[in-house]
mmCIF file of C-alpha atoms and ligand atoms in Angstrom:
data_model
loop_
_atom_site.group_PDB
_atom_site.id
_atom_site.type_symbol
_atom_site.label_atom_id
_atom_site.label_comp_id
_atom_site.label_asym_id
_atom_site.label_seq_id
_atom_site.Cartn_x
_atom_site.Cartn_y
_atom_site.Cartn_z
ATOM 1 C CA UNK A 1 0.072 0.063 0.023
ATOM 2 C CA UNK A 2 1.155 3.584 -0.764
ATOM 3 C CA UNK A 3 0.553 5.970 2.008
ATOM 4 C CA UNK A 4 1.223 9.697 1.623
ATOM 5 C CA UNK A 5 0.828 11.862 4.563
ATOM 6 C CA UNK A 6 0.864 15.518 4.731
ATOM 7 C CA UNK A 7 3.193 16.076 1.729
ATOM 8 C CA UNK A 8 4.018 19.643 0.818
ATOM 9 C CA UNK A 9 6.273 20.915 -1.763
ATOM 10 C CA UNK A 10 7.450 24.599 -2.598
ATOM 11 C CA UNK A 11 9.577 25.856 -5.490
ATOM 12 C CA UNK A 12 11.260 28.857 -3.890
ATOM 13 C CA UNK A 13 8.260 30.808 -2.433
ATOM 14 C CA UNK A 14 5.584 29.149 -4.482
ATOM 15 C CA UNK A 15 3.563 26.315 -3.086
ATOM 16 C CA UNK A 16 2.710 23.525 -5.299
ATOM 17 C CA UNK A 17 1.613 20.851 -3.037
ATOM 18 C CA UNK A 18 -0.168 21.694 0.251
ATOM 19 C CA UNK A 19 -0.452 19.082 2.859
ATOM 20 C CA UNK A 20 -1.322 16.211 0.506
ATOM 21 C CA UNK A 21 -2.781 12.964 2.145
ATOM 22 C CA UNK A 22 -4.018 9.926 0.312
ATOM 23 C CA UNK A 23 -3.532 6.243 0.151
ATOM 24 C CA UNK A 24 -3.683 3.654 -2.702
ATOM 25 C CA UNK A 25 -4.062 -0.169 -2.327
ATOM 26 C CA UNK A 26 -2.491 -2.700 -4.392
ATOM 27 C CA UNK A 27 -4.579 -3.427 -7.529
ATOM 28 C CA UNK A 28 -5.942 0.157 -7.790
ATOM 29 C CA UNK A 29 -5.709 2.351 -10.698
ATOM 30 C CA UNK A 30 -5.765 5.841 -9.676
ATOM 31 C CA UNK A 31 -6.248 8.972 -11.988
ATOM 32 C CA UNK A 32 -4.633 12.370 -11.122
ATOM 33 C CA UNK A 33 -6.156 15.287 -13.039
ATOM 34 C CA UNK A 34 -6.027 19.002 -12.812
ATOM 35 C CA UNK A 35 -5.173 22.118 -14.863
ATOM 36 C CA UNK A 36 -1.638 22.737 -16.299
ATOM 37 C CA UNK A 37 0.740 23.707 -13.354
ATOM 38 C CA UNK A 38 -1.398 22.122 -10.751
ATOM 39 C CA UNK A 39 1.426 19.930 -9.591
ATOM 40 C CA UNK A 40 0.607 16.597 -11.108
ATOM 41 C CA UNK A 41 4.123 15.925 -12.345
ATOM 42 C CA UNK A 42 5.568 17.306 -9.058
ATOM 43 C CA UNK A 43 3.600 14.777 -7.119
ATOM 44 C CA UNK A 44 4.537 11.792 -9.568
ATOM 45 C CA UNK A 45 8.154 12.927 -9.568
ATOM 46 C CA UNK A 46 8.291 12.835 -5.732
ATOM 47 C CA UNK A 47 6.482 9.313 -5.587
ATOM 48 C CA UNK A 48 9.231 8.347 -8.112
ATOM 49 C CA UNK A 49 11.964 9.407 -5.762
ATOM 50 C CA UNK A 50 13.108 11.850 -8.352
ATOM 51 C CA UNK A 51 12.357 15.026 -6.176
ATOM 52 C CA UNK A 52 13.491 14.730 -2.587
ATOM 53 C CA UNK A 53 10.923 14.482 0.070
ATOM 54 C CA UNK A 54 11.055 17.719 2.038
ATOM 55 C CA UNK A 55 8.019 17.866 4.071
ATOM 56 C CA UNK A 56 5.729 15.258 4.961
ATOM 57 C CA UNK A 57 5.862 11.131 5.027
ATOM 58 C CA UNK A 58 5.452 8.665 2.130
ATOM 59 C CA UNK A 59 5.758 5.078 2.460
ATOM 60 C CA UNK A 60 5.233 2.188 0.057
ATOM 61 C CA UNK A 61 4.804 -1.412 1.284
ATOM 62 C CA UNK A 62 6.566 -0.479 4.432
ATOM 63 C CA UNK A 63 9.461 1.145 2.739
ATOM 64 C CA UNK A 64 10.062 4.649 3.959
ATOM 65 C CA UNK A 65 10.924 7.550 1.334
ATOM 66 C CA UNK A 66 13.059 9.056 3.986
ATOM 67 C CA UNK A 67 15.365 6.113 4.357
ATOM 68 C CA UNK A 68 14.680 3.403 1.977
ATOM 69 C CA UNK A 69 15.115 5.048 -1.414
ATOM 70 C CA UNK A 70 17.553 2.414 -2.824
ATOM 71 C CA UNK A 71 15.094 -0.407 -2.146
ATOM 72 C CA UNK A 72 12.183 1.746 -3.237
ATOM 73 C CA UNK A 73 13.524 2.361 -6.586
ATOM 74 C CA UNK A 74 13.469 -1.379 -7.231
ATOM 75 C CA UNK A 75 9.901 -1.347 -6.668
ATOM 76 C CA UNK A 76 8.797 1.506 -8.746
ATOM 77 C CA UNK A 77 8.345 1.838 -12.627
ATOM 78 C CA UNK A 78 8.334 5.268 -13.921
ATOM 79 C CA UNK A 79 7.085 6.570 -17.355
ATOM 80 C CA UNK A 80 8.116 10.390 -17.617
ATOM 81 C CA UNK A 81 5.953 12.810 -19.602
ATOM 82 C CA UNK A 82 8.747 12.855 -22.479
ATOM 83 C CA UNK A 83 9.243 9.490 -23.999
ATOM 84 C CA UNK A 84 12.600 8.131 -23.100
ATOM 85 C CA UNK A 85 13.755 5.454 -25.596
ATOM 86 C CA UNK A 86 16.617 5.112 -28.064
ATOM 87 C CA UNK A 87 15.188 6.278 -31.541
ATOM 88 C CA UNK A 88 18.090 4.737 -33.593
ATOM 89 C CA UNK A 89 17.576 1.251 -31.759
ATOM 90 C CA UNK A 90 14.991 -1.344 -32.649
ATOM 91 C CA UNK A 91 12.401 -2.364 -30.298
ATOM 92 C CA UNK A 92 14.349 -5.377 -29.422
ATOM 93 C CA UNK A 93 17.732 -3.448 -28.979
ATOM 94 C CA UNK A 94 15.783 -0.927 -26.691
ATOM 95 C CA UNK A 95 14.476 -3.687 -24.418
ATOM 96 C CA UNK A 96 17.781 -5.481 -24.295
ATOM 97 C CA UNK A 97 19.767 -2.389 -23.498
ATOM 98 C CA UNK A 98 17.384 -1.554 -20.609
ATOM 99 C CA UNK A 99 17.227 -4.991 -19.453
ATOM 100 C CA UNK A 100 21.186 -4.838 -19.079
ATOM 101 C CA UNK A 101 20.803 -1.625 -17.171
ATOM 102 C CA UNK A 102 18.342 -3.186 -14.819
ATOM 103 C CA UNK A 103 18.960 -5.397 -11.781
ATOM 104 C CA UNK A 104 17.061 -8.359 -13.196
ATOM 105 C CA UNK A 105 17.818 -10.784 -15.855
ATOM 106 C CA UNK A 106 15.027 -11.470 -18.621
ATOM 107 C CA UNK A 107 15.452 -13.563 -21.620
ATOM 108 C CA UNK A 108 14.688 -11.966 -25.038
ATOM 109 C CA UNK A 109 11.526 -14.103 -25.295
ATOM 110 C CA UNK A 110 10.288 -12.636 -21.975
ATOM 111 C CA UNK A 111 11.135 -9.024 -23.173
ATOM 112 C CA UNK A 112 9.364 -9.756 -26.346
ATOM 113 C CA UNK A 113 6.385 -11.004 -24.565
ATOM 114 C CA UNK A 114 6.155 -7.896 -22.428
ATOM 115 C CA UNK A 115 5.852 -5.955 -25.658
ATOM 116 C CA UNK A 116 3.307 -8.165 -27.147
ATOM 117 C CA UNK A 117 1.219 -8.051 -24.148
ATOM 118 C CA UNK A 118 0.626 -4.327 -24.894
ATOM 119 C CA UNK A 119 0.150 -5.236 -28.631
ATOM 120 C CA UNK A 120 3.536 -3.873 -29.597
ATOM 121 C CA UNK A 121 4.660 -6.309 -32.234
ATOM 122 C CA UNK A 122 7.491 -4.482 -34.321
ATOM 123 C CA UNK A 123 10.169 -6.321 -32.436
ATOM 124 C CA UNK A 124 12.832 -5.840 -35.174
ATOM 125 C CA UNK A 125 11.675 -2.402 -36.503
ATOM 126 C CA UNK A 126 13.649 0.802 -35.598
ATOM 127 C CA UNK A 127 12.020 2.975 -33.007
ATOM 128 C CA UNK A 128 12.069 6.029 -35.079
ATOM 129 C CA UNK A 129 9.781 4.509 -37.547
ATOM 130 C CA UNK A 130 7.070 3.814 -34.875
ATOM 131 C CA UNK A 131 3.996 5.747 -34.375
ATOM 132 C CA UNK A 132 3.782 7.901 -31.121
ATOM 133 C CA UNK A 133 1.461 5.392 -29.541
ATOM 134 C CA UNK A 134 3.848 2.376 -30.259
ATOM 135 C CA UNK A 135 6.711 4.509 -28.803
ATOM 136 C CA UNK A 136 4.787 5.059 -25.654
ATOM 137 C CA UNK A 137 3.889 1.368 -25.426
ATOM 138 C CA UNK A 138 7.758 0.564 -25.637
ATOM 139 C CA UNK A 139 8.394 3.012 -22.865
ATOM 140 C CA UNK A 140 5.847 1.332 -20.766
ATOM 141 C CA UNK A 141 7.225 -2.063 -21.693
ATOM 142 C CA UNK A 142 10.815 -0.690 -20.616
ATOM 143 C CA UNK A 143 9.384 0.466 -17.301
ATOM 144 C CA UNK A 144 7.981 -3.115 -16.648
ATOM 145 C CA UNK A 145 11.265 -4.895 -17.098
ATOM 146 C CA UNK A 146 12.098 -5.035 -13.436
ATOM 147 C CA UNK A 147 8.601 -5.951 -12.457
ATOM 148 C CA UNK A 148 7.789 -3.108 -10.379
ATOM 149 C CA UNK A 149 4.915 -3.146 -7.906
ATOM 150 C CA UNK A 150 4.038 0.331 -8.431
ATOM 151 C CA UNK A 151 3.686 2.106 -12.018
ATOM 152 C CA UNK A 152 3.640 5.797 -12.062
ATOM 153 C CA UNK A 153 2.820 7.345 -15.539
ATOM 154 C CA UNK A 154 2.808 11.097 -16.441
ATOM 155 C CA UNK A 155 0.470 11.745 -19.411
ATOM 156 C CA UNK A 156 1.104 8.213 -20.944
ATOM 157 C CA UNK A 157 -1.519 8.768 -23.496
ATOM 158 C CA UNK A 158 -1.100 12.339 -24.585
ATOM 159 C CA UNK A 159 -0.923 13.008 -28.411
ATOM 160 C CA UNK A 160 -1.377 9.376 -29.471
ATOM 161 C CA UNK A 161 -3.938 7.654 -31.656
ATOM 162 C CA UNK A 162 -7.251 6.408 -29.990
ATOM 163 C CA UNK A 163 -6.483 2.863 -30.523
ATOM 164 C CA UNK A 164 -3.159 2.966 -28.736
ATOM 165 C CA UNK A 165 -4.899 5.052 -26.002
ATOM 166 C CA UNK A 166 -7.547 2.384 -25.496
ATOM 167 C CA UNK A 167 -5.072 -0.397 -25.583
ATOM 168 C CA UNK A 168 -2.721 1.339 -23.182
ATOM 169 C CA UNK A 169 -5.590 2.129 -20.925
ATOM 170 C CA UNK A 170 -6.995 -1.311 -20.734
ATOM 171 C CA UNK A 171 -3.574 -2.994 -20.332
ATOM 172 C CA UNK A 172 -2.797 -0.694 -17.265
ATOM 173 C CA UNK A 173 -6.223 -1.742 -15.959
ATOM 174 C CA UNK A 174 -5.447 -5.375 -16.347
ATOM 175 C CA UNK A 175 -1.884 -5.034 -14.781
ATOM 176 C CA UNK A 176 -3.710 -3.603 -11.718
ATOM 177 C CA UNK A 177 -6.479 -6.307 -11.720
ATOM 178 C CA UNK A 178 -4.657 -9.338 -12.807
ATOM 179 C CA UNK A 179 -1.252 -8.711 -11.255
ATOM 180 C CA UNK A 180 -2.128 -6.619 -8.346
ATOM 181 C CA UNK A 181 0.049 -3.610 -9.353
ATOM 182 C CA UNK A 182 -0.584 -0.113 -8.030
ATOM 183 C CA UNK A 183 -1.013 2.274 -10.827
ATOM 184 C CA UNK A 184 -1.158 6.122 -10.807
ATOM 185 C CA UNK A 185 -1.382 8.212 -13.842
ATOM 186 C CA UNK A 186 -2.172 11.553 -15.134
ATOM 187 C CA UNK A 187 -4.097 12.399 -18.305
ATOM 188 C CA UNK A 188 -6.345 15.166 -19.660
ATOM 189 C CA UNK A 189 -8.534 12.895 -21.356
ATOM 190 C CA UNK A 190 -11.420 12.740 -18.779
ATOM 191 C CA UNK A 191 -13.117 10.038 -20.674
ATOM 192 C CA UNK A 192 -10.191 7.808 -20.412
ATOM 193 C CA UNK A 193 -9.725 8.618 -16.787
ATOM 194 C CA UNK A 194 -13.245 7.868 -15.985
ATOM 195 C CA UNK A 195 -13.161 4.590 -18.065
ATOM 196 C CA UNK A 196 -9.968 3.086 -16.542
ATOM 197 C CA UNK A 197 -9.571 4.481 -13.042
ATOM 198 C CA UNK A 198 -11.098 3.120 -9.805
ATOM 199 C CA UNK A 199 -10.588 6.363 -8.113
ATOM 200 C CA UNK A 200 -9.795 9.982 -9.216
ATOM 201 C CA UNK A 201 -7.845 12.685 -7.509
ATOM 202 C CA UNK A 202 -8.033 16.411 -8.581
ATOM 203 C CA UNK A 203 -5.150 18.621 -7.856
ATOM 204 C CA UNK A 204 -5.529 22.220 -7.439
ATOM 205 C CA UNK A 205 -8.360 24.747 -7.009
ATOM 206 C CA UNK A 206 -9.750 24.817 -10.576
ATOM 207 C CA UNK A 207 -13.427 23.448 -9.889
ATOM 208 C CA UNK A 208 -13.872 22.361 -13.611
ATOM 209 C CA UNK A 209 -12.464 18.865 -13.183
ATOM 210 C CA UNK A 210 -14.218 18.100 -9.952
ATOM 211 C CA UNK A 211 -17.521 19.469 -11.446
ATOM 212 C CA UNK A 212 -17.219 17.393 -14.568
ATOM 213 C CA UNK A 213 -16.570 14.296 -12.493
ATOM 214 C CA UNK A 214 -19.432 14.812 -10.338
ATOM 215 C CA UNK A 215 -21.612 15.543 -13.255
ATOM 216 C CA UNK A 216 -20.591 12.159 -14.595
ATOM 217 C CA UNK A 217 -21.531 10.396 -11.283
ATOM 218 C CA UNK A 218 -17.899 9.738 -10.243
ATOM 219 C CA UNK A 219 -16.659 9.956 -6.725
ATOM 220 C CA UNK A 220 -13.792 12.432 -6.473
ATOM 221 C CA UNK A 221 -11.443 13.543 -3.932
ATOM 222 C CA UNK A 222 -9.549 16.868 -3.970
ATOM 223 C CA UNK A 223 -5.910 17.067 -2.878
HETATM 224 N N1 ADP B 301 11.958 22.669 -11.071
HETATM 225 C C1 ADP B 301 10.967 23.552 -10.971
HETATM 226 N N2 ADP B 301 11.272 24.679 -10.511
HETATM 227 C C2 ADP B 301 10.372 25.730 -10.291
HETATM 228 N N3 ADP B 301 8.992 25.504 -10.561
HETATM 229 C C3 ADP B 301 8.689 24.494 -11.045
HETATM 230 C C4 ADP B 301 9.527 23.446 -11.327
HETATM 231 N N4 ADP B 301 8.858 22.220 -11.715
HETATM 232 C C5 ADP B 301 7.512 22.704 -11.783
HETATM 233 N N5 ADP B 301 7.441 24.145 -11.216
HETATM 234 C C6 ADP B 301 6.314 24.794 -11.193
HETATM 235 O O1 ADP B 301 5.431 24.154 -10.296
HETATM 236 C C7 ADP B 301 4.028 24.162 -10.753
HETATM 237 C C8 ADP B 301 3.530 22.699 -10.854
HETATM 238 O O2 ADP B 301 4.123 22.135 -12.158
HETATM 239 P P1 ADP B 301 4.046 20.519 -12.371
HETATM 240 O O3 ADP B 301 4.150 19.809 -11.337
HETATM 241 O O4 ADP B 301 4.748 20.384 -13.604
HETATM 242 O O5 ADP B 301 2.502 20.663 -12.821
HETATM 243 P P2 ADP B 301 1.550 19.867 -13.827
HETATM 244 O O6 ADP B 301 2.236 18.605 -14.188
HETATM 245 O O7 ADP B 301 0.204 19.647 -13.078
HETATM 246 O O8 ADP B 301 1.176 20.641 -15.116
HETATM 247 C C9 ADP B 301 4.146 24.966 -11.971
HETATM 248 O O9 ADP B 301 3.578 26.227 -11.715
HETATM 249 C C10 ADP B 301 5.405 24.891 -12.455
HETATM 250 O O10 ADP B 301 5.766 26.022 -13.188
HETATM 251 MG MG1 MG B 302 2.817 17.685 -15.805
#
């Protein structure tokens, strides 16, 4: 279980996260929504241990962010907003490269299966010739090589075709439901968020998101 207690974050004098508290259970898909600049990426980056914890307390499955950073990193899969793959490598070469960098050993067949699970079947194709949706899938497959327990995704479906968006959404949903992973992701596509997320958090003061969700009969909590 992920527990976030009284988390605050300032950039200089600007407060971005103010006393944020929430919990996420294994097997849950949680959506984070909010206007640009609300602090979604800041929260995800903090959960990914990329931004140091300054004020508050976070723990995941008993590991504390204050003291267990190294162990935590082995449990976390993070997909940043900007796709991070090697364009000049094939899908296979990307997967093997990142497998070598990780602390687990996976066979080529296992790596290929990770891609196939996401309907990414261009194993030998150069990444630069793939569509945005395919690259995004590759990015997600890379983040799953070390079999993380929690997956954090920053706008994984922005700017990609509808088919890939649906495939990624339902794949994330299955990862949580079948494999018990904890998934937190941000998106501006409210229909997608409402379809695939068990719970939705709104960050920031703009009432737009909250009202839209309530109008659609969704339960919503404001952080
Ligand atoms: N490294 C940084 N230094 C200073 N301000 C930042 C930094 N990163 C983000 N911010 C500011 O913090 C606020 C929240 O940003 P961010 O977490 O990226 O929001 P979102 O992902 O919801 O668009 C914005 O006002 C942004 O300009
Ligand atoms: Mg962001």
